[in-house]
PDB file of C-alpha atoms in Angstrom:
ATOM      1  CA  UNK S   2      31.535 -48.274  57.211  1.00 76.00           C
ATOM      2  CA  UNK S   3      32.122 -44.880  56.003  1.00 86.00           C
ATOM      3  CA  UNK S   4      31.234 -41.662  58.463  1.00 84.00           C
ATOM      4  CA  UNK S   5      27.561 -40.217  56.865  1.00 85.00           C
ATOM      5  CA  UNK S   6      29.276 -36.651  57.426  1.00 88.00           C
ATOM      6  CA  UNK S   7      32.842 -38.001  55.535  1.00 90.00           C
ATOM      7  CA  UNK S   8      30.066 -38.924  52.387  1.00 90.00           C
ATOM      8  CA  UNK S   9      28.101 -35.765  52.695  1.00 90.00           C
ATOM      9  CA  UNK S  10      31.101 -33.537  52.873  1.00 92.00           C
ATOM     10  CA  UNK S  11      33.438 -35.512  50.381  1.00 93.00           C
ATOM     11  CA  UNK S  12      32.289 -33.530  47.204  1.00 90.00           C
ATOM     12  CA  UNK S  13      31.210 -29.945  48.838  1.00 91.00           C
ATOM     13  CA  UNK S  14      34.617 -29.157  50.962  1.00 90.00           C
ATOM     14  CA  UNK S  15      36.829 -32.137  50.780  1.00 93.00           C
ATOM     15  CA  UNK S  16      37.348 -32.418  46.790  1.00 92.00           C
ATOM     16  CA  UNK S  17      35.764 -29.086  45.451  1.00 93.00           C
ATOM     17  CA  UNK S  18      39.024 -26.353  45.563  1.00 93.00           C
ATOM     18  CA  UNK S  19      40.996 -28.764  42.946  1.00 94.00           C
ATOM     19  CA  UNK S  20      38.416 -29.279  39.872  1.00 94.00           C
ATOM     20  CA  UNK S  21      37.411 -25.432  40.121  1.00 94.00           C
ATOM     21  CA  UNK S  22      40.793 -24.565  39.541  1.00 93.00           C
ATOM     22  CA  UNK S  23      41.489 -27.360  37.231  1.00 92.00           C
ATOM     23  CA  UNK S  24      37.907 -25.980  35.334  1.00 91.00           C
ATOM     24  CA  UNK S  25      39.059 -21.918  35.647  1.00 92.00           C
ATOM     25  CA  UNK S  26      42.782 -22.223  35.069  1.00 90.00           C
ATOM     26  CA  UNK S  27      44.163 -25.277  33.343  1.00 84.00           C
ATOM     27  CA  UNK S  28      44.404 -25.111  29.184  1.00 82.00           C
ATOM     28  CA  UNK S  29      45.850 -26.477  26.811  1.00 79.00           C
ATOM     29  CA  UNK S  30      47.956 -24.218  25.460  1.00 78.00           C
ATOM     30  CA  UNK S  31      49.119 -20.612  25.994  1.00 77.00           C
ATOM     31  CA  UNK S  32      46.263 -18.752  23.822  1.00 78.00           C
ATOM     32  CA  UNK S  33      48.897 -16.741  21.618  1.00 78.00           C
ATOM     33  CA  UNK S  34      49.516 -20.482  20.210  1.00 80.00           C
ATOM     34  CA  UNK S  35      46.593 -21.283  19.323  1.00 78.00           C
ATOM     35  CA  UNK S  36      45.914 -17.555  17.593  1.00 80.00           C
ATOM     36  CA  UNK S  37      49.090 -18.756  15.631  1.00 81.00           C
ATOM     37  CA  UNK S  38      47.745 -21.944  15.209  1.00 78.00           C
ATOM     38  CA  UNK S  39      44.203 -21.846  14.400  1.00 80.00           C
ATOM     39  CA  UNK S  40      43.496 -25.265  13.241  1.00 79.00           C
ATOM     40  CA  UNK S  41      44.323 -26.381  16.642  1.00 78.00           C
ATOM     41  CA  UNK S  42      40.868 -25.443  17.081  1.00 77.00           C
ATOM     42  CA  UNK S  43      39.554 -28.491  14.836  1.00 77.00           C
ATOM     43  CA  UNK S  44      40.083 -31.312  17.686  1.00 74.00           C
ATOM     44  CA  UNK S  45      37.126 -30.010  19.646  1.00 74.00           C
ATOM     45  CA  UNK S  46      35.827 -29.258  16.322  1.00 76.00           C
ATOM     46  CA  UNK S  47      36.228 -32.752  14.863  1.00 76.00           C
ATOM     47  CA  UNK S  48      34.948 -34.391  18.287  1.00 75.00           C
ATOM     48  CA  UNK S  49      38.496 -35.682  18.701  1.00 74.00           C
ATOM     49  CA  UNK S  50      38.778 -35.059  22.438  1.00 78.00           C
ATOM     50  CA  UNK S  51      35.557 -36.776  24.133  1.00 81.00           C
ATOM     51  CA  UNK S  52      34.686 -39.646  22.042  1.00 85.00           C
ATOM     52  CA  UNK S  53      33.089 -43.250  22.920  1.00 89.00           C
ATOM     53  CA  UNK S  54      36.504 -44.645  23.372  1.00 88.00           C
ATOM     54  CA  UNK S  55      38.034 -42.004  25.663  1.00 88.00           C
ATOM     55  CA  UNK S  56      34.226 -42.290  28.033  1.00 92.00           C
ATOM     56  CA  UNK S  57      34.488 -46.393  28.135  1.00 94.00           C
ATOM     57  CA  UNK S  58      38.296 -45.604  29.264  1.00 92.00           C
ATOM     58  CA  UNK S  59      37.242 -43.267  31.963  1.00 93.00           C
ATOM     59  CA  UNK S  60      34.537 -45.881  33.135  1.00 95.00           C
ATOM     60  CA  UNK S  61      36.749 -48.751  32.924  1.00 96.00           C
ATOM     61  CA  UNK S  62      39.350 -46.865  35.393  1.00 95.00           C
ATOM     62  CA  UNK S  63      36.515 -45.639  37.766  1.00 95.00           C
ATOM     63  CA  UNK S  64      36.226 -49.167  38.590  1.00 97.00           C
ATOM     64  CA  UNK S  65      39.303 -50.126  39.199  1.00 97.00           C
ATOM     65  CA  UNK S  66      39.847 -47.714  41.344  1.00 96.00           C
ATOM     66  CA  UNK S  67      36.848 -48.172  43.077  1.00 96.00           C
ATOM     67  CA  UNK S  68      38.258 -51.659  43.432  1.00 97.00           C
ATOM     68  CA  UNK S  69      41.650 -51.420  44.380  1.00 97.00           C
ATOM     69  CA  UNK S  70      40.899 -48.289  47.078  1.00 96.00           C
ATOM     70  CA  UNK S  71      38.719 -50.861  48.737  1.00 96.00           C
ATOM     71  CA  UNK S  72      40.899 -53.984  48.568  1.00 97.00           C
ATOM     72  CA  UNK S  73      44.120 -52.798  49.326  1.00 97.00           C
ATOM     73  CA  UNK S  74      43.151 -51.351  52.921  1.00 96.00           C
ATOM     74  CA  UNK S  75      40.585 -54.969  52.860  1.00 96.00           C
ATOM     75  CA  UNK S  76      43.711 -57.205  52.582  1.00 96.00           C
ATOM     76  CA  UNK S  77      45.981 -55.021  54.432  1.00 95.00           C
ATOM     77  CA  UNK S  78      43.616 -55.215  57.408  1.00 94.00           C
ATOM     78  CA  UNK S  79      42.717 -59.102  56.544  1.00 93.00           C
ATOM     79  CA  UNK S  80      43.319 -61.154  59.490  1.00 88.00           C
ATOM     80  CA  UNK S  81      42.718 -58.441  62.133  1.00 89.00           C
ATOM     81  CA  UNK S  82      40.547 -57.030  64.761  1.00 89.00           C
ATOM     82  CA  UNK S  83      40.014 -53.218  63.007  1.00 90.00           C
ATOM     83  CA  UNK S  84      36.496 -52.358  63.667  1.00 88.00           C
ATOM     84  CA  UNK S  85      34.298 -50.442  61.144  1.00 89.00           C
ATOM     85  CA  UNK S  86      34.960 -47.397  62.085  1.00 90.00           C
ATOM     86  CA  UNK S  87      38.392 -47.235  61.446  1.00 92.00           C
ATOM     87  CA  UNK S  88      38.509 -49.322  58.191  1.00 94.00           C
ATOM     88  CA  UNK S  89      35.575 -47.212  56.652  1.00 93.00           C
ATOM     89  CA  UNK S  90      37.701 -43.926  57.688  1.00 94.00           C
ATOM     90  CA  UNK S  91      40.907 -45.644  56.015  1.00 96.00           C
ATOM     91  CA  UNK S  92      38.720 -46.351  52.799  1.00 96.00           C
ATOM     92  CA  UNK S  93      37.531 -42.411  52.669  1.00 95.00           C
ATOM     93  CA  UNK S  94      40.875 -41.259  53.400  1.00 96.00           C
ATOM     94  CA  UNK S  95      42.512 -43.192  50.318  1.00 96.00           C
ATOM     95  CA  UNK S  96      39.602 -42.161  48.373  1.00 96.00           C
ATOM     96  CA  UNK S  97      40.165 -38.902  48.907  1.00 96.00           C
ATOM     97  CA  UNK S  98      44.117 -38.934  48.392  1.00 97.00           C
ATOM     98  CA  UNK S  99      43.376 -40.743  45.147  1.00 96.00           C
ATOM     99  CA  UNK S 100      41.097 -38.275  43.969  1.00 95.00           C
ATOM    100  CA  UNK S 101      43.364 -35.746  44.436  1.00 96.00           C
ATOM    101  CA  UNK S 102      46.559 -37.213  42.769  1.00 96.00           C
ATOM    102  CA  UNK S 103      44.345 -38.242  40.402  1.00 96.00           C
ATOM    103  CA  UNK S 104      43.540 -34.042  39.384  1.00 95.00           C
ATOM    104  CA  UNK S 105      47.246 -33.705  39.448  1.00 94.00           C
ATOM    105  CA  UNK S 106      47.520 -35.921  36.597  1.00 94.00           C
ATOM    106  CA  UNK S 107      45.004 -34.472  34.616  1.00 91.00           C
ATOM    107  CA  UNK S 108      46.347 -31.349  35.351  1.00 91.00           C
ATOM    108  CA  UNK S 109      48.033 -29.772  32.156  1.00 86.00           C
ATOM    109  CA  UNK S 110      49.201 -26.186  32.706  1.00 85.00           C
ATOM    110  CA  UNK S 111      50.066 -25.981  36.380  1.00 89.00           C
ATOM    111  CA  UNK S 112      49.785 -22.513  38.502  1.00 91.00           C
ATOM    112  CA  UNK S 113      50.488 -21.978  41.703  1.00 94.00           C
ATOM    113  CA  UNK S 114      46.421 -22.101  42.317  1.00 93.00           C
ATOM    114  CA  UNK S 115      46.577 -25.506  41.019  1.00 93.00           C
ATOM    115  CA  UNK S 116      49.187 -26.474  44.192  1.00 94.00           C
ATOM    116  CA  UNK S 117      47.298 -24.225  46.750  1.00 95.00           C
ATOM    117  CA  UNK S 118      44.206 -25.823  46.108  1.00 95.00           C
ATOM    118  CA  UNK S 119      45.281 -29.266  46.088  1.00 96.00           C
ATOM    119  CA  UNK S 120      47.292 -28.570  49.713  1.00 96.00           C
ATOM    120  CA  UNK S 121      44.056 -27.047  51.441  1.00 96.00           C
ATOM    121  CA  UNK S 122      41.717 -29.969  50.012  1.00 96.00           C
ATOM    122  CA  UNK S 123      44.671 -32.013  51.758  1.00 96.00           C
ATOM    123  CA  UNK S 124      45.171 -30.083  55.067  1.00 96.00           C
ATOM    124  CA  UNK S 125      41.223 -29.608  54.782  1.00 95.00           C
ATOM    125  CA  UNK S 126      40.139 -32.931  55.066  1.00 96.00           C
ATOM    126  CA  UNK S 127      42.729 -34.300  57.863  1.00 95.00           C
ATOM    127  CA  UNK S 128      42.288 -31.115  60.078  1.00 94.00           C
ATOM    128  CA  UNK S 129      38.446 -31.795  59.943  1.00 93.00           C
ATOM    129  CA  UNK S 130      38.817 -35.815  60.206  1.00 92.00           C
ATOM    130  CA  UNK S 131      40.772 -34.887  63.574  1.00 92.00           C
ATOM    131  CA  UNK S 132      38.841 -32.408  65.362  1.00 90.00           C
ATOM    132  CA  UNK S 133      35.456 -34.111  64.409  1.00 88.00           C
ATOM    133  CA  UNK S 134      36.973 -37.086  65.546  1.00 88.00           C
ATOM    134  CA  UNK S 135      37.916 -34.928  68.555  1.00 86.00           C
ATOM    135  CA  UNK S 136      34.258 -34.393  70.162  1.00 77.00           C
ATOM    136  CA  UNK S 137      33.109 -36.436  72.090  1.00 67.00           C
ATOM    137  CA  UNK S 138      30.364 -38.908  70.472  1.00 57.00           C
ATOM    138  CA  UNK S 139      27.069 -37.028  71.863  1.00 49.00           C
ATOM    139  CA  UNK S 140      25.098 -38.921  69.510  1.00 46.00           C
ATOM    140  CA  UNK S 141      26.314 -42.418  70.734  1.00 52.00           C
ATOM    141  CA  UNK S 142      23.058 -44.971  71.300  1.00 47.00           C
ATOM    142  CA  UNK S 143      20.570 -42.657  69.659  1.00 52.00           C
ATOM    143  CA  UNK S 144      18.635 -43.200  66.285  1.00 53.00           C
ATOM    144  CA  UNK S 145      20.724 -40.963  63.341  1.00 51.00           C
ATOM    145  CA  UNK S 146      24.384 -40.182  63.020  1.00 53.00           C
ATOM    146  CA  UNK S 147      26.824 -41.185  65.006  1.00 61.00           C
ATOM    147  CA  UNK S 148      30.469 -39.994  65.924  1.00 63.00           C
ATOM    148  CA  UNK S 149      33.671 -42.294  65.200  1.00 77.00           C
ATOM    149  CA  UNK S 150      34.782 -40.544  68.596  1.00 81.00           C
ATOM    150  CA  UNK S 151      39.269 -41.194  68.141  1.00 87.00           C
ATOM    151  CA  UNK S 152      38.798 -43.116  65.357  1.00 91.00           C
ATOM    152  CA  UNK S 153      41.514 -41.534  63.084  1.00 91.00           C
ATOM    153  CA  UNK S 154      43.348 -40.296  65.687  1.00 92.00           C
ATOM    154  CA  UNK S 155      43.912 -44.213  66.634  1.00 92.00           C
ATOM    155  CA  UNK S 156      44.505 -45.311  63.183  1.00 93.00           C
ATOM    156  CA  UNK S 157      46.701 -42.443  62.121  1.00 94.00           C
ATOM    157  CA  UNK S 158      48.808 -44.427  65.112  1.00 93.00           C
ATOM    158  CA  UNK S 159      49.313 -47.702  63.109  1.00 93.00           C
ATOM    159  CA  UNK S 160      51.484 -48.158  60.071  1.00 94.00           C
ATOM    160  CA  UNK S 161      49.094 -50.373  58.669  1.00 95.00           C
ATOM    161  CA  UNK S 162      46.790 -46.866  58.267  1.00 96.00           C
ATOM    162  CA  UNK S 163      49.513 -45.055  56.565  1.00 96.00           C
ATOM    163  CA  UNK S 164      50.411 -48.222  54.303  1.00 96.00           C
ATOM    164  CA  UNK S 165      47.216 -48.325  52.900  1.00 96.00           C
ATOM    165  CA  UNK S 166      46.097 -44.613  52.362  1.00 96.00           C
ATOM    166  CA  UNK S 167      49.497 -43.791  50.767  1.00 96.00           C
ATOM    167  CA  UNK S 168      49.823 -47.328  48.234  1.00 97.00           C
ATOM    168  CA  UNK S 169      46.146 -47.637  47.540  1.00 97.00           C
ATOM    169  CA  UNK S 170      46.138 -43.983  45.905  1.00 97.00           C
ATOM    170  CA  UNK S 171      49.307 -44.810  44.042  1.00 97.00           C
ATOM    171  CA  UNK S 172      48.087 -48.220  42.815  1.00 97.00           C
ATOM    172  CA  UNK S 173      44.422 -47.009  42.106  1.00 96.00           C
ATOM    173  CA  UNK S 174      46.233 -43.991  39.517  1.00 96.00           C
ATOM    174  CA  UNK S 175      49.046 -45.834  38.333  1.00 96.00           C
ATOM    175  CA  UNK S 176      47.504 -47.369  35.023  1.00 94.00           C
ATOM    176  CA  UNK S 177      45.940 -43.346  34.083  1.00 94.00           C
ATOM    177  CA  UNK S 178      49.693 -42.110  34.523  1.00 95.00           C
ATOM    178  CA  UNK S 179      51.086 -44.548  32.412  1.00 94.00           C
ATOM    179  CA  UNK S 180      48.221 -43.937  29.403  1.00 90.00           C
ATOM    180  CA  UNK S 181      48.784 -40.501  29.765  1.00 89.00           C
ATOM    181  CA  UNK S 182      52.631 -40.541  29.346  1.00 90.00           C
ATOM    182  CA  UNK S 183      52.297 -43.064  26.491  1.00 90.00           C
ATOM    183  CA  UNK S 184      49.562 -40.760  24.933  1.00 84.00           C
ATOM    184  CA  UNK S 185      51.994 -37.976  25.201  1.00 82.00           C
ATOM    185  CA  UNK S 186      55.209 -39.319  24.190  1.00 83.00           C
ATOM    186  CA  UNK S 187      54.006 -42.157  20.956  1.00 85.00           C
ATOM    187  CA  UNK S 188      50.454 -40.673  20.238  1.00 80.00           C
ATOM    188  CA  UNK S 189      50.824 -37.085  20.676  1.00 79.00           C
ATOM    189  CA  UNK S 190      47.699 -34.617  19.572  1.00 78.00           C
ATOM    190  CA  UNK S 191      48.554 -31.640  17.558  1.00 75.00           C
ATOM    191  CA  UNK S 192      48.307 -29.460  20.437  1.00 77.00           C
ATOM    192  CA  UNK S 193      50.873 -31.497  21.908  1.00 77.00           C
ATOM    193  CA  UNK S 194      52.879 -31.409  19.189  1.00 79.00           C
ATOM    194  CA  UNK S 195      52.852 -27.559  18.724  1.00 76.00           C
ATOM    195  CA  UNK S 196      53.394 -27.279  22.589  1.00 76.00           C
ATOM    196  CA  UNK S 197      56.330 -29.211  22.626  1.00 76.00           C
ATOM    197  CA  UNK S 198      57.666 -27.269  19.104  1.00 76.00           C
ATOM    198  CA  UNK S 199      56.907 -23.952  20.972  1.00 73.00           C
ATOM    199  CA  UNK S 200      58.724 -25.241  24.077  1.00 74.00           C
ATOM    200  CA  UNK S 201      61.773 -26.682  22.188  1.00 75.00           C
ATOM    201  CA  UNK S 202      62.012 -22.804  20.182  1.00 72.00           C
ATOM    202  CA  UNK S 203      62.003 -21.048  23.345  1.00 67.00           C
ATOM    203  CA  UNK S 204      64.523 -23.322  24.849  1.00 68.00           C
ATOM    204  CA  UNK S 205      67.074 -22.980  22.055  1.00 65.00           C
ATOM    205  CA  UNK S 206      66.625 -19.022  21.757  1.00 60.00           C
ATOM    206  CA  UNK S 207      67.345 -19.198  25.236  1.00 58.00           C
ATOM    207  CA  UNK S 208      70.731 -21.052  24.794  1.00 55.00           C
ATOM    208  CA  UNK S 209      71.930 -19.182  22.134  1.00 55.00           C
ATOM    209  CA  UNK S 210      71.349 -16.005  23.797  1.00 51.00           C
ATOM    210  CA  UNK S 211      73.342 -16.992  26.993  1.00 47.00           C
ATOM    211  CA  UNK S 212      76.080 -18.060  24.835  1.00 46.00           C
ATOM    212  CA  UNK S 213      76.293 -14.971  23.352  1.00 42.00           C
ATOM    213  CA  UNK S 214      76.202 -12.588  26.340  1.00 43.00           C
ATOM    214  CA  UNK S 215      78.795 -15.418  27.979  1.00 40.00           C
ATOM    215  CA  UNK S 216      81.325 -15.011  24.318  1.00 43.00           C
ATOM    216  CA  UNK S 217      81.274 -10.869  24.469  1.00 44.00           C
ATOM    217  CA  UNK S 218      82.008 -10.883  28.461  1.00 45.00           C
ATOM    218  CA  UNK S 219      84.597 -13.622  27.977  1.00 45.00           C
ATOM    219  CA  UNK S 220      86.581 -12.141  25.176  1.00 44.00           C
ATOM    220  CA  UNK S 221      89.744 -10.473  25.944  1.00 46.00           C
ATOM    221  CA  UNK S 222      88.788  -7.763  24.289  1.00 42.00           C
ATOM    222  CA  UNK S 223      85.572  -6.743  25.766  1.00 41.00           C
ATOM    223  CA  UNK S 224      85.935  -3.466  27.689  1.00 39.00           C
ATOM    224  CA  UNK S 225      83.904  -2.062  30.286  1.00 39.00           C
ATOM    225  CA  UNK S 226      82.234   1.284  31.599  1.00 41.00           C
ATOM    226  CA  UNK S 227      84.405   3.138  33.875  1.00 39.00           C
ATOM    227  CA  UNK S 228      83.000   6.185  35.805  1.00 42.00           C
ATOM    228  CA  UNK S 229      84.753   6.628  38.941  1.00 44.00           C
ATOM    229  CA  UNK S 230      87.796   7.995  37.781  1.00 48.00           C
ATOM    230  CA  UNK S 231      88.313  12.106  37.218  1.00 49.00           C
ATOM    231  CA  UNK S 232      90.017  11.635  33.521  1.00 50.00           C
ATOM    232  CA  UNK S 233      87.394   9.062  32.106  1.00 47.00           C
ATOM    233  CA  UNK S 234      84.206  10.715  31.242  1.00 48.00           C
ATOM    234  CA  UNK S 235      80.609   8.881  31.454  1.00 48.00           C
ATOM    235  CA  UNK S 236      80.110   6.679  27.940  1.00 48.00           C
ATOM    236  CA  UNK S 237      84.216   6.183  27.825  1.00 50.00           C
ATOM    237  CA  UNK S 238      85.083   2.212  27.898  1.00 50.00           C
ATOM    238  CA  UNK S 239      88.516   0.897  28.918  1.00 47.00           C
ATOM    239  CA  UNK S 240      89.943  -2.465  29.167  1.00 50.00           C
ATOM    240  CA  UNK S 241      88.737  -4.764  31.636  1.00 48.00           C
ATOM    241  CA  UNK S 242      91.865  -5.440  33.114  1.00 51.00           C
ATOM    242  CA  UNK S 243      93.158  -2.483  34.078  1.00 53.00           C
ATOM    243  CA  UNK S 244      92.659  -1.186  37.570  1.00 49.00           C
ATOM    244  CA  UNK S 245      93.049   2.145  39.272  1.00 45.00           C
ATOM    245  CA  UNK S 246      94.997   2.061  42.808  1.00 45.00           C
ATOM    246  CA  UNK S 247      94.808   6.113  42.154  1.00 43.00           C
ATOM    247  CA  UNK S 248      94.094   8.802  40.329  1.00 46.00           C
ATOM    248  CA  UNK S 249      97.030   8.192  38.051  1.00 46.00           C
ATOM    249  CA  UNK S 250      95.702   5.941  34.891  1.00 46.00           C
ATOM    250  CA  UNK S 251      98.452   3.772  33.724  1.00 49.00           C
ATOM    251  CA  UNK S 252      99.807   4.059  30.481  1.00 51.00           C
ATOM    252  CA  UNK S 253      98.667   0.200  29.730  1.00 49.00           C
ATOM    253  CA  UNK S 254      95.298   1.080  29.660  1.00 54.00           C
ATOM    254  CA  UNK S 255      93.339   2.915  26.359  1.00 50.00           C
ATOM    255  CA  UNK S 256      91.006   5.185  27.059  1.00 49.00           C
ATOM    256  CA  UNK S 257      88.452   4.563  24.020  1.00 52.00           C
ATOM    257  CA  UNK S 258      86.069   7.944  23.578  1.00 51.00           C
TER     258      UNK S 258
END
């Protein structure tokens, strides 16, 4: 049995920071690709993103992992004397783990908000689990709500509670992770395509620039800027492996105006 305050706070504090950021931050694609790229714009044109296929995929994996967050901590408790307090808390908390890793996935341009609000849903929902659990259970033997008084606080003490809340999330989005990394690496959109084109041009210009800043400073010809000394004037280069123990310059070294 799940806590009535667990199910009315799961979607107003527990799991509401990650999809606003998810709906206000996370794109596609940086938005000077797509003004190179207009007909990126004809997926959402063509009805290519949301279509019957992709909603009967999303409902299929709603209920398995509906079923799996329920069974796991079922057959990991099988056989024992947990009460319903403290399986219906275990149930919640893998619920809301597995709703959270399951944003992550979904998650396509990642920000720093992204993390932060994924870390406070987190802290969130075990700092309030623990201190609720905390008072003392005032409304014990009356009609209406009642308070799991220790109930986490007890189960967070058993490995049994930690085995369950950390495979059943894992388990429950393990089938979306592997669709989406087959979607991205054998059936790519365009967007994906141009992404990982714009990625793979940046990468390279990178390289080749490093390699040739790291050829001019390696050559044994390079020179470089010398202003400390009385005879060489500010702009004047000399070679790099001279060295001045005074004010004398040796006659090895070429002052080049």
């Amino acid at each position: 049995m799940i806590d009535q305050i667990y199910l009315a706070l799961y979607n107003v504090l527990f799991t509401s920071l990650p999809p606003i950021a998810l709906g206000i931050l996370d794109k596609d694609c940086p938005d000077h690709l797509l003004l190179k790229y207009p007909s990126l714009y004809s997926l959402g044109r063509k009805a290519q993103v949301h279509t019957k296929f992709s909603f009967w995929v999303n409902m299929l994996d709603a209920i398995y992992q509906s079923i799996i967050t329920f069974f796991i901590p079922y057959m990991a408790y099988y056989d024992s004397d947990v009460d319903v307090w403290e399986f219906g808390t275990t149930i919640c908390t893998a619920c809301v783990l597995g709703q959270l890793l399951h944003l992550a996935i979904e998650t396509k341009s990642w920000t720093l908000l992204h993390g932060v609000s994924l870390l406070v849903s987190f802290f969130l929902y075990f700092g309030f689990a623990v201190v609720y659990n905390c008072w003392p259970a005032i409304s014990a033997g009356r009609e209406g709500l009642q308070n799991p008084y220790w109930v986490i606080i007890h189960a967070m003490s058993t490995g049994v509670f930690w085995f369950s809340i950390l495979l059943a999330p894992v388990m429950s989005c393990l089938p979306r992770f592997i669709l989406r990394s087959l979607q991205g690496s054998m059936f790519p959109s365009d967007v994906s395509v141009a992404l990982h084109t714009f990625k793979q041009s940046e990468t390279s210009s990178e390289a080749s620039t490093v390699s040739v800043s790291w050829s001019r400073y390696s050559s044994n010809e390079s020179s470089v800027d010398i202003g400390i000394h009385p005879e060489v004037k500010p702009g004047d280069s000399v070679d790099k492996n001279c060295s001045f123990d005074s004010n004398i310059i040796p006659e090895n070294c070429a002052i080049n105006s």
